[in-house]
């Protein structure tokens, strides 16, 4: 579901960024931005491209890749590598910092937020004289569903 107020703000920021870089403000770039900010959770390039095609939007894969690169570069979208060769993306402007737990079996990604991590980030920054801009924390394990499937398989073997 698109938050129209937040999207208007993001669109304005993206427009200023494109103007500052001397890049064209195309309808395709704005359609990609809107599609991203209409989504919830993580997505890959193919999911984004397929979603746009399904809506009848005419956009090339190259434009999707190039626009994603611009959005990541400007901090409007975050790019993640969750232990696979497939990059995952998520909208990031105006959304709280969070971290991820990734299942190594089914590749499910679960977001979590723990204020203690922010405290650690602040303490480490002060201790090492760094102004921390952001962080990324990914924890890898096997989710409960996959453990249950493995246990059921082992019991039937």
Short mmCIF file of C-alpha atoms in Angstrom, two decimals:
data_model
loop_
_atom_site.label_atom_id
_atom_site.label_comp_id
_atom_site.label_asym_id
_atom_site.label_seq_id
_atom_site.Cartn_x
_atom_site.Cartn_y
_atom_site.Cartn_z
CA UNK A 1 0.00 0.00 0.00
CA UNK A 2 1.45 3.32 -1.05
CA UNK A 3 1.77 5.99 1.65
CA UNK A 4 1.02 8.97 -0.61
CA UNK A 5 2.50 11.55 1.77
CA UNK A 6 5.77 9.65 2.20
CA UNK A 7 5.91 8.93 -1.54
CA UNK A 8 5.49 12.63 -2.38
CA UNK A 9 8.44 13.39 -0.10
CA UNK A 10 10.57 10.59 -1.61
CA UNK A 11 9.68 11.71 -5.14
CA UNK A 12 10.74 15.27 -4.30
CA UNK A 13 14.07 14.03 -2.89
CA UNK A 14 14.65 11.80 -5.94
CA UNK A 15 13.82 14.69 -8.30
CA UNK A 16 16.35 16.96 -6.58
CA UNK A 17 18.94 14.17 -6.74
CA UNK A 18 18.39 13.62 -10.47
CA UNK A 19 18.59 17.38 -11.14
CA UNK A 20 21.76 17.68 -9.08
CA UNK A 21 23.39 14.81 -11.02
CA UNK A 22 22.19 16.20 -14.37
CA UNK A 23 20.13 13.06 -15.04
CA UNK A 24 16.83 12.86 -16.89
CA UNK A 25 13.59 12.77 -14.89
CA UNK A 26 11.79 10.04 -16.82
CA UNK A 27 8.34 8.60 -16.20
CA UNK A 28 9.95 5.13 -16.04
CA UNK A 29 12.21 6.14 -13.14
CA UNK A 30 9.26 7.55 -11.23
CA UNK A 31 7.16 4.44 -11.98
CA UNK A 32 9.94 2.27 -10.55
CA UNK A 33 10.16 4.48 -7.47
CA UNK A 34 6.39 4.27 -6.97
CA UNK A 35 6.37 0.49 -7.42
CA UNK A 36 9.11 0.14 -4.80
CA UNK A 37 7.36 2.38 -2.29
CA UNK A 38 4.09 0.48 -2.86
CA UNK A 39 5.74 -2.78 -1.78
CA UNK A 40 6.27 -4.23 1.65
CA UNK A 41 9.31 -6.28 2.58
CA UNK A 42 12.22 -7.35 0.44
CA UNK A 43 12.26 -7.91 -3.29
CA UNK A 44 14.73 -8.76 -6.03
CA UNK A 45 15.10 -7.14 -9.44
CA UNK A 46 13.12 -9.86 -11.22
CA UNK A 47 10.18 -9.53 -8.79
CA UNK A 48 10.17 -5.78 -9.31
CA UNK A 49 10.44 -6.12 -13.09
CA UNK A 50 7.68 -8.77 -13.24
CA UNK A 51 5.40 -6.68 -11.01
CA UNK A 52 5.78 -3.71 -13.30
CA UNK A 53 5.17 -5.79 -16.44
CA UNK A 54 2.08 -7.33 -14.79
CA UNK A 55 0.70 -3.81 -14.35
CA UNK A 56 1.32 -3.10 -18.02
CA UNK A 57 4.17 -0.67 -17.38
CA UNK A 58 6.72 -0.48 -20.18
CA UNK A 59 10.14 -0.50 -18.58
CA UNK A 60 13.33 -2.33 -19.50
CA UNK A 61 15.40 -4.46 -17.13
CA UNK A 62 18.32 -2.11 -17.73
CA UNK A 63 16.22 0.85 -16.57
CA UNK A 64 15.16 -1.10 -13.47
CA UNK A 65 18.79 -1.95 -12.65
CA UNK A 66 20.04 1.58 -13.33
CA UNK A 67 17.25 3.20 -11.33
CA UNK A 68 17.81 0.84 -8.40
CA UNK A 69 21.51 1.77 -8.43
CA UNK A 70 20.58 5.48 -8.27
CA UNK A 71 18.08 4.89 -5.45
CA UNK A 72 20.61 2.85 -3.46
CA UNK A 73 23.32 5.45 -4.06
CA UNK A 74 21.05 8.16 -2.66
CA UNK A 75 19.80 6.10 0.32
CA UNK A 76 16.17 5.80 -0.78
CA UNK A 77 16.51 2.02 -1.20
CA UNK A 78 18.72 -0.45 0.68
CA UNK A 79 20.48 -3.35 -1.02
CA UNK A 80 21.18 -6.59 0.85
CA UNK A 81 23.06 -9.80 0.14
CA UNK A 82 21.52 -12.46 2.36
CA UNK A 83 24.06 -15.21 1.69
CA UNK A 84 22.91 -15.91 -1.86
CA UNK A 85 23.97 -14.53 -5.21
CA UNK A 86 20.64 -12.73 -5.51
CA UNK A 87 20.56 -9.15 -4.23
CA UNK A 88 17.49 -8.15 -2.25
CA UNK A 89 16.21 -4.60 -1.94
CA UNK A 90 13.83 -2.69 0.31
CA UNK A 91 12.62 0.87 0.58
CA UNK A 92 14.50 2.75 3.24
CA UNK A 93 13.51 6.41 3.41
CA UNK A 94 11.60 7.15 6.59
CA UNK A 95 11.75 3.57 7.84
CA UNK A 96 13.37 2.58 11.11
CA UNK A 97 16.71 0.86 11.24
CA UNK A 98 16.23 -2.88 11.57
CA UNK A 99 18.22 -6.05 11.28
CA UNK A 100 17.61 -9.46 9.74
CA UNK A 101 17.52 -13.15 10.60
CA UNK A 102 17.93 -15.37 7.52
CA UNK A 103 17.14 -19.07 7.25
CA UNK A 104 19.96 -20.90 5.49
CA UNK A 105 17.53 -23.61 4.29
CA UNK A 106 14.45 -21.80 2.87
CA UNK A 107 16.03 -18.31 2.71
CA UNK A 108 13.17 -16.72 4.65
CA UNK A 109 14.13 -13.27 5.94
CA UNK A 110 12.68 -11.97 9.20
CA UNK A 111 13.22 -8.38 10.30
CA UNK A 112 13.72 -7.43 13.93
CA UNK A 113 14.56 -4.32 15.89
CA UNK A 114 16.33 -4.36 19.25
CA UNK A 115 17.19 -1.01 20.86
CA UNK A 116 20.25 -2.56 22.52
CA UNK A 117 21.91 -2.73 19.10
CA UNK A 118 21.59 1.04 18.76
CA UNK A 119 23.23 1.37 22.20
CA UNK A 120 26.12 -0.84 21.10
CA UNK A 121 26.48 1.18 17.88
CA UNK A 122 26.63 4.43 19.87
CA UNK A 123 29.11 3.01 22.39
CA UNK A 124 31.42 1.62 19.68
CA UNK A 125 31.28 4.91 17.79
CA UNK A 126 32.25 6.87 20.89
CA UNK A 127 34.92 4.35 21.93
CA UNK A 128 36.60 4.32 18.50
CA UNK A 129 35.91 7.97 17.69
CA UNK A 130 33.60 7.19 14.75
CA UNK A 131 30.44 8.96 13.67
CA UNK A 132 28.40 5.87 12.79
CA UNK A 133 26.08 6.53 9.84
CA UNK A 134 24.31 3.18 9.71
CA UNK A 135 24.86 -0.49 10.34
CA UNK A 136 23.93 -3.85 8.92
CA UNK A 137 23.41 -6.94 11.03
CA UNK A 138 22.39 -10.28 9.53
CA UNK A 139 22.02 -13.39 11.64
CA UNK A 140 21.93 -16.77 9.88
CA UNK A 141 20.30 -19.95 11.15
CA UNK A 142 17.59 -22.50 10.47
CA UNK A 143 14.00 -21.38 11.04
CA UNK A 144 11.47 -23.34 13.09
CA UNK A 145 9.57 -24.53 10.00
CA UNK A 146 12.72 -25.98 8.42
CA UNK A 147 13.79 -27.60 11.70
CA UNK A 148 10.32 -29.18 12.02
CA UNK A 149 10.50 -30.49 8.43
CA UNK A 150 13.96 -31.94 9.09
CA UNK A 151 12.73 -33.59 12.33
CA UNK A 152 9.68 -35.05 10.55
CA UNK A 153 11.89 -36.34 7.72
CA UNK A 154 14.30 -37.91 10.21
CA UNK A 155 11.42 -39.58 12.11
CA UNK A 156 10.07 -41.09 8.86
CA UNK A 157 13.48 -42.32 7.68
#
